[in-house]
Amino acid sequence: MGPVSSEKPDGAAQLSDMDNPVLVHRPANTANQSGHKRSKSSKSMPPQSHKAEGKQTQVENTESKESDQAKGTKPVSNASASQHSAVATLPDFIIRRNELFDELMQRQKAELLAKEHPPINVVIDLGLDKDGKPRPAMPVAAKAWESTPGSFLRHVDKDVSTDVVIAKVDGKELWDLDRPLEYDCRLSYLAFTSSEGRNVFWHSSAHVLGEAAECQYGCLLSHGPPVDQGFFYDMALTEGQVVTQSDWSPLESKASKFFKEKQPFERLHVSIPDLKKMFAYSKYKMYYVENLLPPEGSTVYRCGTLVDLCLGPHIQNTGKIKAFQIMKVGVRLLFLGDKDDDSLQRIYGVAFPDKKQLAEHKKFLEEAAKRDHRKIGIEQELFFFDELSPGSVFLLPHGTIIFNALQKLIRSEYQKRGYQEVQSPNMYDVELWKKSGHWQHYQDDMFGLEVEKRKWALKPMNCPGHCVMFGHRERSYRELPLRMADFGVLHRNEASGALNGLTRVRKFQQDDTHIFCTQEQITQEIEGLFDFLKCVYALFGFPFKLKLSTRPEKYLGDIETWNVAEAKLEEALNSFKSAGGGEWEKNEGDGAFYGPKIDITMSDALKREHQCATIQLDFQLPQNFELEYMTSEASSKTKANGEREEKPDGPPSSGPKGPGPGRARPVMIHRAIIGSFERFMAILTEHFGGKWPFWLSPRQVLVIPVMPAVNDYVEEVQKLFRAHKMHADIDISGNTMQKKIRTGQLQQYNFIFVVGAQERESRSVNIRNRDDQNTQSKGDLIPLDEALSKLKALKKERRMINAI
């Protein structure tokens, strides 16, 4: 099944702090220990689609002979080829399912023809040309329930139309190219090069993999979403069957045949009763139908012989797919993660509209494997994990050096920018989370415990505690903006299968801040955050993009407040743009229900995008906690003895009370710059490939003697540099000098000092620079005091270039 959602499933990244109980599903790459929360209670998609890599529980590695023998199953070999050979004819359940689809499709077409087809106004937005200039908008003649986005491509230049994957209506909703338009709209087209276009392309490719698997094995499909580097499909094979690498070629051959057939993706809306008839053969599809769909039913898509429960959208036809490859067979999983549920097989694949892109992707994967933070973390002794505490990192001394350097960077910026650092409790009575709204939607992601007959939970975010801190005494407008920063430890109950090195953990810390301000102060605070972002990301060479997400269909508060807030965010974004900060995009209707937000994505050395930073306005939490401050009007009326004005008596209210006379609600800004320190460390490890800039490096200097007679000078040099807070090590072991140098190079020391009798007598060092090949055979001879001075400057200035 394609996910019953058009959104990209969350498989890679935790965001920093979406502190409110947000009920939107976020992309993976997410999202997100930059931040913020996923809801496990949503009924809009299959249980694995928004947490696709880990909701189900791993139970065995399909490539493991020991596991196969333990379960009494065998990998299919030539001797058992009849088990795995393609089914000669389609199984009955596929024939019956497809017959019902054909019947319902004919009915839908008849209904569509019977509708009135009034003229509608459609304007095509063709985006930017090759020179980065906007192409002129193109009005086109169209009719409701008849004209399709694909039909207009004949009016579009071929250099644009050839690459189109999917359409987008009014900048909000992705729309199948062959789906009739229904109302006046502004239409745009997305290519594979866009993240949304790529997700649609890979989602459609997953359906082709599902079709091939059904034809090959007669299996029952679960679901198949796109993920960060392609897609996967989960399926239930007959007892005794597993998929091994020898099965990949037959599946790829079938997929290739389907591509040549240019099978169209046909969209059909089906009622719940008909869905139950259509998928009665599958307990997996029936679970989705009975538990996750709205009463009015859902859509299904057909390509070739596959009919699958899915919201879509999809590419026009399978002919768009020119390159397809199965990448790996994943671990066996338990459906819904329950130990009593069935075991499913997961197959991963990737596909592209061009064979050259597949070759480039393979090279990318090779480079990514070399930079894998889990590999480098072990090689450089930065961290490790242990089953005694899954998802909680053991930071070793060298890893802790990096962690502390990042935290010191953020603290130094806090001091410049008027932030106040606080510490809040790590455990709260659940009444706090009920008051904030998190308990109702987020309790499954929290670690709960019972103490003295009271229910408690470890905090997964800081915002409710910061609201308590703001509200514990009277506040004045003179105190605003109040920037409350917290490096406290957070815990989130991530599914075991979702845990992934430092990018997805259960215990973490983040540069979490909540700003309490007036509405008039929003623009200046956002501008300050943009400057904060620019300052920090520039240190690491991270370019970043900004996207404004506006009021969704379901929102809290009044429209006027939303309009004012969005206008202030736009003002800040335009100010940043005019100052050379770059373009920004508007993402209509994708804001959180409690306020608009700005999504920030940065790109690493491999051009991968990560969302670490977040900026969100929140009107809801201050209301839930009845936060208020005295306005200038109240201050002028306050009695001389400092007593607070009496509030008028009245019956108690069941909901939050409004501010009293002369008082106002603060606006709350949730913000993180680097998000989770653990995840940011993973990104930096892969961005630098383990070659840390000097100021961040846990191995800055290695001092090596030419002969044992100068060991005393080696130790003196180490002591001098350590006295100036640099990480200087020595190697006075019995190894040869060349071996010591080679070991230091492999360990990525920024500088290796080689000293002998000449260096000792002249009080100098011979320096080999890690990033300067000209110094590797023979280093530069530099006076000791000069070397110390230059390295102190290199560290203080936090320069990226490893040079003195």
Coordinates of N, CA and C in Angstrom, one line a residue, residues 470 475 480 515-519 521 618-623 626-629 659 663-669:
F470 N 7.5 31.4 33.5 CA 7.1 32.7 33.2 C 5.9 33.1 34.1
R475 N 4.5 39.6 35.9 CA 5.4 40.0 34.8 C 5.0 41.4 34.3
L480 N 9.8 42.3 28.7 CA 9.7 41.6 27.4 C 10.6 42.3 26.4
I515 N 10.8 32.4 23.5 CA 10.8 33.8 23.7 C 9.4 34.3 23.9
F516 N 9.2 35.0 25.0 CA 7.9 35.6 25.4 C 8.0 37.1 25.0
C517 N 7.1 37.5 24.2 CA 7.2 38.9 23.7 C 5.8 39.5 23.4
T518 N 5.7 40.8 23.1 CA 4.4 41.4 22.7 C 4.3 41.2 21.2
Q519 N 3.1 41.4 20.7 CA 2.9 41.3 19.2 C 3.7 42.3 18.5
Q521 N 6.6 43.2 19.1 CA 8.0 42.8 19.1 C 8.3 41.6 18.2
D618 N 3.3 30.9 18.7 CA 2.4 30.1 19.4 C 1.5 31.1 20.3
F619 N 0.2 31.0 19.9 CA -0.8 31.8 20.7 C -1.5 30.9 21.7
Q620 N -1.4 29.6 21.6 CA -2.2 28.6 22.4 C -1.6 28.3 23.8
L621 N -0.4 28.0 23.9 CA 0.2 27.7 25.2 C 0.1 28.8 26.2
P622 N 0.4 30.1 25.8 CA 0.1 31.2 26.8 C -1.3 31.2 27.2
Q623 N -2.3 30.9 26.4 CA -3.7 30.8 26.8 C -3.9 29.7 27.7
E626 N -2.7 30.6 31.0 CA -3.2 31.9 31.4 C -2.1 32.8 31.7
L627 N -1.1 32.9 30.8 CA 0.0 33.8 31.0 C -0.4 35.2 30.7
E628 N 0.1 36.2 31.4 CA -0.2 37.6 31.1 C 0.9 38.4 31.7
Y629 N 1.0 39.6 31.2 CA 1.9 40.6 31.8 C 1.2 42.0 31.9
P659 N -7.1 37.8 29.8 CA -6.3 38.7 30.6 C -7.1 39.7 31.4
R663 N -3.8 44.2 31.3 CA -2.9 43.1 31.1 C -3.1 42.5 29.7
A664 N -2.1 41.8 29.3 CA -2.2 41.2 27.9 C -1.5 39.8 27.9
R665 N -1.8 39.0 26.9 CA -1.2 37.7 26.7 C 0.1 38.0 26.0
P666 N 1.2 37.3 26.4 CA 2.4 37.3 25.6 C 2.3 36.4 24.4
V667 N 3.0 36.7 23.4 CA 3.2 35.7 22.3 C 4.4 34.8 22.6
M668 N 4.3 33.6 22.3 CA 5.4 32.7 22.6 C 6.0 32.2 21.3
I669 N 7.4 32.4 21.2 CA 8.1 31.9 20.0 C 8.9 30.7 20.4

